[in-house]
């Protein structure tokens, strides 16, 4: 991409001549409407159905750099929730000639089709809804055109409705009514997001206001937008009345019995004259070692004229400031919609406090010192991990994070069940339990998955495997956490004489071994049975009532002996057997038994016993499967499994299988299995290590080529879940390669993954890791305390989410986007591994 710098320079010249004076919203090459400070996207991002309404689709507005509006579509309720039906998009047509985009929408459940045509009209867009057939009768009073506005960017700002002033509420406190459930449009797969407490009625919010013209945020020009209609009343709703992640919704109902153009809106987003986005100076919020490379990456609006130089300012001990360094800025070139500069200040090596100045933009301060990386994993290991221990009471100082969850245990998920968190129970239970039968003994150990409270077995397996890896390679005997399985009690910041990592391994194994022993094999997940407690926010101990469900009782009734209830809130075990999962569990149990030996011998024995049994049975099951390629599904996982089994047993057959699979896999794609290959070095000796050398060289070429792929030099993912995890595993492989082959992989490459996470990335420059000594960590995450706009320290966000066609974002005032803000147990343990390897490499 670098070779197009010249092109960009001339494009910039053109832009400054022909200028930003063109105030019309024009349909651009990337197929969205654009003027400086305003992008109107029309279904550049579709509803994909994965998790239904992800607040990422439909008509969207990126307003002065922030995506503040989305969800422009025909919807079936006034304040759509995540599991309300979303429309399919059978077609999207861009008409260059008349500057319009037409999208057809379909609700299969109601055989309901509509079309939306968005047309650029001067500095506004016209949004028109067309029907070729009248609205289905059942949807009258429900279907409408909606457009959703981000609460955190609008609350406390003013609006005018037909000239009457009012203010967007900071918190949801308006009015609702209830209506019979029979009147509510169907939710996804018939699930219900709400617990109606036996009333058979649902809650319907009332509008805050209604009129023909809304002027939003006249007090904040960057957020000011006017919405008007000549043919329809426009209503304003507060989606937070039903769900904390709801948005402010403007909507007009589709009239019954009509066809043709049924709703017409004019939407005019204000463009601040001469607005140019402020440079985003990406650097490490954690700071720098004196001797490490220091390169800031500066993200620039395409209308920002790049600076020639940048400066490093030193904050002196007496509070004065001096220029420590002035250096040239090098233009990297364009990457998606922005232009990038790089500023190398590696020459600044003296320990101290500094900041960067680029043009008028100053960063917050950072530290250069030998100790900057010492604590990067402490919040994750001391705070985030223990808070995610399931089936325990977790205390910190004066604060209780959660009570003991799921005291009533888990029930067998009924056969043929689909699940809202993308799980399913197949046509058999594959256990000795009947549908909905209580399975005693599973409510022990294990980790909450993420911002939700289920045990994802596969993730928990990888957690234990990685914790064993960290224990064996880095021998951290850090002890800051009190863990008592007997008391089912965890106390943060209270050492108890046992290394925390051993207690964390033990906690994971306790649940996984219970699964193997009680179910006979590994479950898919232990998860919620009803949607209305799946989206639980708050104390995990109150997610269920702690009493086993008793169908003989009336709903919500508690038995006279206090030992059961009529509330069907118990969690379920999804138990369809997958020999691949059993295989991973077998290798993990082998590794865990090694780590636990001498600390908890009884559990080490149980783990080893299950390892041997599951391995034998998984092999038999896989051999019995038809040879249609399914046996190979384990793929890279099996290479690693064979290595783990060789380490655990010393048996030659596993080593032979490992090598037989490893070398062809490295030939096919060095990135895919190099980490596993490097993991084997301590066990396989020098000859093996030498044989790996050419592959590490090949990997280095890939690492170097990343410098040309994007200005950050890391593998950036463009999927629907931001790619931080991929960058962490890439960084871990770079660290290992550099530890074992320092002559091939220079350790300077290892800093890039760390810097990405600590602030050198697009959109903003906050650390994606919560509270690790960073000067400016992200403040909000999609954790289980997200309703409080808070974070659990040590969490690692997936990071920069790509929105088609050219926008990266990470909200730090709105936690409710899982794809950018949700740390997971498996992901955060990967961070622990990365951080340990990285510290080991760079601070020796
Ligand atoms: Ca989950
Ligand atoms: Ca401890
Ligand atoms: Ca219960």
Coordinates of C-alpha atoms and ligand atoms in Angstrom, one line a residue, residues 421 423 449 452 454 456 534, ligand 1:
X421 CA -26.4 -18.4 22.6
X423 CA -25.9 -23.9 21.2
X449 CA -17.8 -17.4 29.7
X452 CA -22.7 -13.8 30.3
X454 CA -22.6 -19.8 31.1
X456 CA -18.6 -22.8 27.7
X534 CA -29.7 -15.0 29.9
Ligands
LIG1 CA1 -21.8 -17.4 26.3

